[in-house]
Coordinates of C-alpha atoms in Angstrom, one line a residue:
X8 CA 145.4 179.8 144.4
X9 CA 144.5 181.3 147.5
X10 CA 146.0 179.9 150.6
X11 CA 144.1 179.7 153.5
X12 CA 145.7 180.5 156.9
X13 CA 142.6 180.6 159.3
X14 CA 142.5 178.2 162.4
X15 CA 140.9 174.6 161.8
X16 CA 142.0 174.6 158.1
X17 CA 138.5 175.1 156.4
X18 CA 136.8 177.8 154.6
X19 CA 134.1 179.7 156.3
X20 CA 130.6 178.2 155.8
X21 CA 128.7 179.4 152.8
X22 CA 131.6 179.5 150.3
X23 CA 130.5 176.8 148.1
X24 CA 127.2 178.6 147.5
X25 CA 128.1 182.0 146.6
X26 CA 127.9 183.1 143.0
X27 CA 128.8 186.2 141.4
X28 CA 127.8 188.6 138.4
X29 CA 131.4 188.2 137.0
X30 CA 134.2 185.2 137.4
X31 CA 138.1 185.6 137.0
X32 CA 138.1 182.2 137.1
X33 CA 140.9 180.6 139.7
X34 CA 143.8 182.2 137.7
X35 CA 143.9 185.7 139.0
X36 CA 147.0 187.1 137.5
X37 CA 146.9 190.5 138.8
X38 CA 145.5 189.8 142.0
X39 CA 148.0 190.0 144.6
X40 CA 145.8 188.7 147.7
X41 CA 146.4 185.0 147.2
X42 CA 146.7 184.4 151.2
X43 CA 144.5 185.3 153.9
X44 CA 145.0 185.3 157.8
X45 CA 141.6 185.1 159.5
X46 CA 141.1 187.1 162.8
X47 CA 138.4 185.8 165.5
X48 CA 137.1 187.6 168.6
X49 CA 134.0 189.5 167.9
X50 CA 130.7 187.8 168.5
X51 CA 128.0 190.0 166.3
X52 CA 128.4 192.2 163.5
X53 CA 131.9 193.7 162.8
X54 CA 131.1 197.3 161.3
X55 CA 134.0 199.5 162.0
X56 CA 137.7 199.3 160.8
X57 CA 140.0 202.4 162.0
X58 CA 143.4 202.8 161.4
X59 CA 146.3 203.6 164.4
X60 CA 149.0 203.7 162.7
X61 CA 151.3 202.0 160.0
X62 CA 150.9 199.1 161.4
X63 CA 147.8 198.6 164.0
X64 CA 144.0 199.1 163.3
X65 CA 141.0 198.7 165.5
X66 CA 137.8 197.0 165.0
X67 CA 134.6 197.4 166.7
X68 CA 130.9 196.8 166.0
X69 CA 127.1 195.4 167.4
X70 CA 129.1 193.0 170.4
X71 CA 130.1 196.7 171.7
X72 CA 133.8 195.2 172.1
X73 CA 136.9 197.0 170.5
X74 CA 139.9 195.0 169.6
X75 CA 143.5 196.2 168.6
X76 CA 145.2 193.9 166.1
X77 CA 148.8 194.3 164.6
X78 CA 148.4 194.6 160.7
X79 CA 151.5 192.7 160.1
X80 CA 151.0 189.3 162.2
X81 CA 147.5 189.4 162.7
X82 CA 148.3 189.5 166.4
X83 CA 145.4 190.3 169.1
X84 CA 146.9 193.2 171.2
X85 CA 144.3 194.5 173.4
X86 CA 140.3 193.4 173.9
X87 CA 138.6 196.7 175.2
X88 CA 135.3 196.3 177.1
X89 CA 133.2 199.3 178.5
X90 CA 130.5 199.6 176.3
X91 CA 126.9 198.1 177.0
X92 CA 125.7 198.3 173.6
X93 CA 126.6 198.3 169.9
X94 CA 129.2 200.8 169.0
X95 CA 128.0 203.3 166.5
X96 CA 131.2 205.4 165.5
X97 CA 134.8 205.1 165.8
X98 CA 137.5 207.7 164.9
X99 CA 141.4 207.7 165.8
X100 CA 143.0 210.7 167.4
X101 CA 146.5 210.8 166.7
X102 CA 148.8 212.9 168.8
X103 CA 149.1 216.8 167.7
X104 CA 152.3 218.1 166.3
X105 CA 153.1 219.6 169.3
X106 CA 153.4 216.7 171.9
X107 CA 156.6 215.3 171.8
X108 CA 155.3 212.0 172.8
X109 CA 153.3 209.9 170.6
X110 CA 150.1 209.2 172.7
X111 CA 147.5 207.6 169.9
X112 CA 144.1 207.4 171.3
X113 CA 140.8 205.9 169.7
X114 CA 137.2 207.4 170.3
X115 CA 134.4 205.2 170.4
X116 CA 130.4 205.8 170.7
X117 CA 127.8 203.5 171.6
X118 CA 124.1 203.1 171.5
X119 CA 124.4 203.1 175.3
X120 CA 124.6 207.3 175.0
X121 CA 128.4 207.2 175.9
X122 CA 131.7 208.0 174.3
X123 CA 135.0 206.2 175.6
X124 CA 138.4 207.5 174.8
X125 CA 140.8 204.7 174.8
X126 CA 144.9 204.5 174.9
X127 CA 146.0 202.3 172.3
X128 CA 149.4 201.8 173.6
X129 CA 148.3 200.5 177.2
X130 CA 144.6 199.4 176.1
X131 CA 143.6 201.4 179.0
X132 CA 140.1 203.3 179.2
X133 CA 141.2 207.1 179.6
X134 CA 137.7 208.3 180.4
X135 CA 134.1 207.9 179.8
X136 CA 131.6 210.6 178.7
X137 CA 127.9 209.9 179.7
X138 CA 126.0 213.5 179.3
X139 CA 124.5 212.4 175.9
X140 CA 120.7 212.5 175.5
X141 CA 121.0 210.3 172.2
X142 CA 122.9 208.1 170.7
X143 CA 126.1 209.8 169.0
X144 CA 126.0 208.8 165.7
X145 CA 129.1 209.9 164.1
X146 CA 132.5 211.4 165.5
X147 CA 135.2 213.5 163.7
X148 CA 138.2 214.7 164.6
X149 CA 139.7 218.1 163.5
X150 CA 143.8 217.4 163.8
X151 CA 144.3 221.4 163.1
X152 CA 142.4 222.4 165.9
X153 CA 143.3 219.5 168.5
X154 CA 139.7 218.8 169.0
X155 CA 136.6 216.4 168.3
X156 CA 133.3 216.5 167.3
X157 CA 130.6 214.3 168.4
X158 CA 127.0 214.3 166.3
X159 CA 123.6 213.3 167.4
X160 CA 120.9 215.2 168.1
X161 CA 123.2 217.9 168.9
X162 CA 126.5 218.9 167.7
X163 CA 129.2 219.0 170.5
X164 CA 132.8 220.2 170.3
X165 CA 135.3 218.6 172.9
X166 CA 139.2 218.9 173.1
X167 CA 141.8 216.2 174.3
X168 CA 141.3 216.6 178.1
X169 CA 137.4 215.6 177.0
X170 CA 136.5 219.3 178.1
X171 CA 133.1 220.1 176.4
X172 CA 134.1 223.6 174.8
X173 CA 130.7 224.3 173.2
X174 CA 127.4 222.6 172.0
X175 CA 124.6 222.9 169.8
X176 CA 121.1 223.6 171.0
X177 CA 118.5 220.6 169.5
X178 CA 118.9 221.2 165.5
X179 CA 116.0 219.4 164.2
X180 CA 113.8 216.0 164.2
X181 CA 116.7 214.2 162.9
X182 CA 120.1 213.6 164.0
X183 CA 123.4 214.6 162.4
X184 CA 124.4 211.3 160.6
X185 CA 127.9 212.4 159.3
X186 CA 130.3 215.2 159.3
X187 CA 133.2 216.7 157.4
X188 CA 135.5 219.1 158.0
X189 CA 135.6 222.4 156.0
X190 CA 138.3 225.5 155.8
X191 CA 137.6 228.6 157.6
X192 CA 136.8 226.5 160.9
X193 CA 133.7 225.2 159.5
X194 CA 132.1 221.5 159.3
X195 CA 129.4 220.3 157.2
X196 CA 126.4 218.4 159.1
X197 CA 124.2 215.8 157.6
X198 CA 121.1 216.1 158.5
X199 CA 118.4 213.8 156.9
X200 CA 117.6 215.9 153.8
X201 CA 119.4 218.9 154.7
X202 CA 123.1 220.1 155.1
X203 CA 123.8 222.3 157.8
X204 CA 126.8 224.3 158.2
X205 CA 128.4 225.2 161.2
X206 CA 131.3 227.4 162.2
X207 CA 133.8 227.0 165.1
X208 CA 134.5 230.7 166.9
X209 CA 137.9 229.4 168.4
X210 CA 139.5 230.7 171.6
X211 CA 142.9 231.0 172.4
X212 CA 142.1 230.9 176.3
X213 CA 141.5 227.3 176.9
X214 CA 138.4 225.8 177.4
X215 CA 136.7 229.2 178.0
X216 CA 134.9 231.4 174.8
X217 CA 134.3 228.8 172.7
X218 CA 131.2 228.4 170.8
X219 CA 129.6 226.3 167.5
X220 CA 127.4 228.4 165.2
X221 CA 124.8 227.5 162.8
X222 CA 125.3 229.8 159.1
X223 CA 123.7 228.0 156.8
X224 CA 121.2 225.4 155.9
X225 CA 121.7 223.8 152.4
X226 CA 118.1 221.8 150.9
X227 CA 119.3 221.2 147.3
X228 CA 118.6 217.3 148.6
X229 CA 115.4 215.6 148.2
X230 CA 116.0 212.8 150.1
X231 CA 118.3 211.7 153.2
X232 CA 122.0 212.1 152.8
X233 CA 123.9 208.9 153.2
X234 CA 127.5 210.1 152.5
X235 CA 130.0 213.1 152.0
X236 CA 133.4 213.6 151.3
X237 CA 136.0 216.4 151.4
X238 CA 137.9 216.3 148.2
X239 CA 140.1 219.3 149.1
X240 CA 139.8 222.7 150.4
X241 CA 137.6 224.2 147.6
X242 CA 135.6 221.0 147.0
X243 CA 133.3 218.6 149.0
X244 CA 130.8 216.4 147.7
X245 CA 127.5 214.7 149.0
X246 CA 125.3 211.8 148.1
X247 CA 121.8 211.1 148.9
X248 CA 119.3 207.8 149.3
X249 CA 117.6 208.4 145.7
X250 CA 120.7 209.0 144.1
X251 CA 121.7 212.7 143.9
X252 CA 125.1 213.4 143.9
X253 CA 125.9 217.0 144.4
X254 CA 129.6 218.8 144.4
X255 CA 129.9 222.0 146.4
X256 CA 132.0 224.7 146.7
X257 CA 133.9 224.5 150.5
X258 CA 134.1 227.9 150.7
X259 CA 130.6 229.9 149.8
X260 CA 128.8 226.4 150.0
X261 CA 127.1 226.9 146.6
X262 CA 126.5 223.7 144.6
X263 CA 128.8 223.7 141.5
X264 CA 128.0 220.6 139.0
X265 CA 125.3 219.3 138.2
X266 CA 125.6 218.4 134.7
X267 CA 123.6 215.2 133.9
X268 CA 120.6 213.6 133.9
X269 CA 121.9 210.1 134.8
X270 CA 125.6 208.9 135.3
X271 CA 125.9 207.2 132.0
X272 CA 129.1 205.9 130.4
X273 CA 127.8 207.0 127.1
X274 CA 128.7 211.0 128.7
X275 CA 125.5 213.0 128.1
X276 CA 125.7 216.6 127.9
X277 CA 125.2 217.9 131.6
X278 CA 122.2 220.0 132.1
X279 CA 121.1 219.9 135.6
X280 CA 122.3 220.8 139.1
X281 CA 121.9 217.1 140.5
X282 CA 123.0 214.1 139.1
X283 CA 120.3 211.9 138.8
X284 CA 121.5 208.0 138.5
X285 CA 118.5 206.1 138.0
X286 CA 114.8 206.7 138.5
X287 CA 114.7 203.5 140.9
X288 CA 115.6 205.0 144.0
X289 CA 116.1 201.0 145.5
X290 CA 119.0 200.8 143.2
X291 CA 120.7 203.9 143.3
X292 CA 121.6 204.9 146.8
X293 CA 125.0 206.2 147.0
X294 CA 126.1 204.4 149.7
X295 CA 129.6 205.8 150.2
X296 CA 131.7 208.1 148.6
X297 CA 135.7 208.8 148.4
X298 CA 137.9 210.8 146.0
X299 CA 141.4 211.7 145.0
X300 CA 142.4 215.2 143.4
X301 CA 140.7 214.5 140.2
X302 CA 137.9 211.9 140.7
X303 CA 135.1 211.1 142.9
X304 CA 134.1 207.5 143.5
X305 CA 130.9 206.4 144.2
X306 CA 129.1 203.3 145.6
X307 CA 125.8 203.6 143.9
X308 CA 123.2 200.8 144.5
X309 CA 125.3 197.5 143.2
X310 CA 127.5 199.6 140.9
X311 CA 130.8 202.2 141.2
X312 CA 130.8 205.2 139.4
X313 CA 134.2 207.1 138.6
X314 CA 133.2 210.8 138.4
X315 CA 135.8 213.3 136.9
X316 CA 135.7 216.6 138.3
X317 CA 137.3 218.8 135.7
X318 CA 135.4 216.7 133.0
X319 CA 132.3 216.9 134.9
X320 CA 130.8 213.5 133.5
X321 CA 131.5 210.0 134.4
X322 CA 134.3 208.5 133.0
X323 CA 133.9 204.8 133.9
X324 CA 131.3 202.6 135.6
X325 CA 130.5 199.2 136.3
X326 CA 126.8 198.9 136.9
X327 CA 126.4 195.7 138.3
X328 CA 129.8 195.3 140.3
X329 CA 128.5 193.2 143.0
X330 CA 125.6 190.9 143.2
X331 CA 124.3 192.9 146.1
X332 CA 124.1 196.7 147.3
X333 CA 128.1 197.9 147.2
X334 CA 128.7 199.1 151.0
X335 CA 132.1 200.8 150.4
X336 CA 134.7 201.9 147.7
X337 CA 138.5 203.3 148.1
X338 CA 141.0 204.1 145.7
X339 CA 144.5 202.2 145.8
X340 CA 148.0 203.0 144.1
X341 CA 148.1 202.2 140.4
X342 CA 144.6 203.6 139.5
X343 CA 143.0 200.5 141.5
X344 CA 139.9 200.4 143.3
X345 CA 138.4 198.0 146.0
X346 CA 134.9 197.8 146.7
X347 CA 133.0 195.5 149.0
X348 CA 129.4 194.5 149.3
X349 CA 126.3 193.3 151.0
X350 CA 127.0 189.9 148.9
X351 CA 129.9 189.2 151.0
X352 CA 132.3 189.6 148.0
X353 CA 135.6 192.5 147.7
X354 CA 136.5 193.3 144.4
X355 CA 139.7 194.8 143.0
X356 CA 139.3 197.0 139.6
X357 CA 141.6 198.9 137.5
X358 CA 140.8 202.1 136.0
X359 CA 142.2 201.4 132.3
X360 CA 142.3 203.9 129.4
X361 CA 140.9 202.8 126.1
X362 CA 141.0 204.5 122.7
X363 CA 137.4 205.1 121.7
X364 CA 136.9 204.0 117.8
X365 CA 135.3 206.3 115.6
X366 CA 131.6 206.6 114.9
X367 CA 130.3 205.5 111.5
X368 CA 129.5 208.6 109.6
X369 CA 125.8 209.4 109.0
X370 CA 124.7 208.9 105.4
X371 CA 122.8 212.0 104.2
X372 CA 121.5 210.9 101.2
X373 CA 118.0 209.8 102.8
X374 CA 117.6 213.7 103.9
X375 CA 118.6 215.2 100.6
X376 CA 116.2 212.9 99.0
X377 CA 113.2 214.8 100.9
X378 CA 115.3 218.0 100.5
X379 CA 116.2 218.8 104.0
X380 CA 119.3 220.9 103.2
X381 CA 120.0 222.7 106.2
X382 CA 119.2 219.6 108.6
X383 CA 121.9 218.0 106.2
X384 CA 124.4 220.2 107.1
X385 CA 123.9 219.8 110.4
X386 CA 124.2 215.7 110.7
X387 CA 127.3 216.4 108.6
X388 CA 128.6 218.5 111.1
X389 CA 127.6 215.9 113.9
X390 CA 129.0 213.2 112.0
X391 CA 132.4 214.8 111.9
X392 CA 132.6 215.4 115.4
X393 CA 131.3 212.1 116.4
X394 CA 134.6 210.7 114.0
X395 CA 136.9 212.6 116.3
X396 CA 138.6 209.9 118.9
X397 CA 138.5 210.5 122.3
X398 CA 139.8 208.7 125.2
X399 CA 137.4 207.3 127.7
X400 CA 138.0 204.8 130.1
X401 CA 136.9 201.5 131.8
X402 CA 136.8 199.6 135.0
X403 CA 138.1 196.1 134.8
X404 CA 137.5 193.4 137.3
X405 CA 141.3 191.9 137.8
X406 CA 140.5 190.5 141.6
X407 CA 137.8 188.8 143.4
X408 CA 138.7 188.1 147.0
X409 CA 136.5 185.2 148.6
X410 CA 136.6 184.7 152.4
X411 CA 133.1 186.3 154.0
X412 CA 130.5 184.3 154.4
X413 CA 127.9 187.4 154.9
X414 CA 127.8 191.3 154.2
X415 CA 131.9 193.1 154.0
X416 CA 131.1 196.3 155.8
X417 CA 134.4 197.8 155.2
X418 CA 137.9 197.5 154.9
X419 CA 141.6 199.2 155.3
X420 CA 144.6 199.4 152.9
X421 CA 147.5 198.9 154.7
X422 CA 149.9 199.0 151.6
X423 CA 152.5 196.4 151.8
X424 CA 151.0 194.6 154.9
X425 CA 148.0 193.8 152.9
X426 CA 144.1 194.6 153.0
X427 CA 141.9 194.2 156.1
X428 CA 138.0 193.3 155.8
X429 CA 135.4 193.1 158.3
X430 CA 131.9 191.5 157.9
X431 CA 128.7 190.5 159.0
X432 CA 130.2 187.2 159.8
X433 CA 132.0 188.3 163.0
X434 CA 135.3 187.7 161.3
X435 CA 138.2 190.3 160.3
X436 CA 140.3 189.0 157.5
X437 CA 143.8 190.0 156.7
X438 CA 144.5 189.6 153.0
X439 CA 148.3 189.2 151.9
X440 CA 150.3 189.8 148.8
X441 CA 151.6 185.9 148.7
X442 CA 154.6 186.5 146.6
X443 CA 155.6 188.9 149.3
X444 CA 154.9 186.5 152.5
X445 CA 156.3 183.8 150.3
X446 CA 159.8 185.8 150.1
X447 CA 159.8 187.3 153.8
X448 CA 159.3 183.4 154.8
X449 CA 162.2 182.1 152.7
X450 CA 164.2 185.4 154.0
X451 CA 163.6 184.1 157.5
X452 CA 164.5 180.6 156.7
X453 CA 167.6 181.4 155.1
X454 CA 168.6 183.5 158.4
X455 CA 167.9 180.7 160.4
X456 CA 170.1 178.2 158.4
X457 CA 172.9 180.8 158.5
X458 CA 172.5 181.1 162.6
X459 CA 172.8 177.2 162.7
X460 CA 175.8 177.4 160.4
X461 CA 177.4 179.7 162.2
X462 CA 176.4 177.9 166.1
X463 CA 178.2 174.5 163.9
X464 CA 181.5 176.7 163.4
X465 CA 181.5 177.8 167.1
X466 CA 181.5 174.0 168.0

């Protein structure tokens, strides 16, 4: 059973009306998140969550306010005011390795055409940058170079002191919507349908001598690029509005994989450079991508797909994982995934291996009757090949977290501290492992009893 820990003791409006394509029932044995804590403060859609350290995170959205929270207790640490319009991007800027003092910063960009740097330890505004000609759509920190990038109508490179090191001129009519770091001081920028590769010329003499150069434009996508993710130093992946997923070589920027007409669990032979998920673009938009060393996990329309990079094929999928578009997906330990949707639900999945049963042999008598001897031989070989057992995978629903009454925008995973979700219902929910929380409460009670016994012995 789900234990409610929200103020007022009542469920969020609209839960009784929620329906689902799949249902686990009330007893979700493998779902650890049986308690929740509702965090209130925002007055509009909460679109962004960013992890600051092992026990703190920040939230931001359309009300222009940034909140800092304790992930263990749900305590509101700071309420940061400085923007006058909705927040469009957020990024954590941790201390560099050379810095002894842990000075955690976060960057927030807004539709008011400013970027603010905040000190997470004090809750103070460090500095505001107001020299942008348009809204900054994305922020990326290059930890190795100790700089951060802002993307909008142009690409700007900044240091920790907020000195503008260099910038591009106006790129195209479209803005930069996403950035990802690549090897050799390069970054890939999604600009409409194009992917633009930039190289940073790094200076060792302070803020002088830096430059950013456009190296290459890649026009392989047929529609706007919505998501991109770096897999490792050799590979990155992009996904578009019409369901194209392209795997790229991160060193020479050549499309590598491309091997099937559709992301289909029947595992068709791969023949193309673009992976087309469906003909209906309204159902195949790739909203979000994440990855591990072996696979790319894609939020595609209402479904989630697991694409194995070595096998070059989809190994598992749930075509209708949610009732509406999947907005965010992430991999958890123990071969588990979490997805959230426009329908207000959060779901936990487990990637399981299963043994595929051998296919029935194809009868050859019909072909022999018509004298197709050669075709008969080919069919026999095909039948033999189909009889070989192969390992396949499935995505099994193991948890259904019902707490939000509107679209869940994204989430953060804090290991033992739980899962944090944010939503268009203006709420943040901190999902807790019920068994762990029960043990902690029992331990706290036991310690208090011990203290009381000690006091009684003294008197």
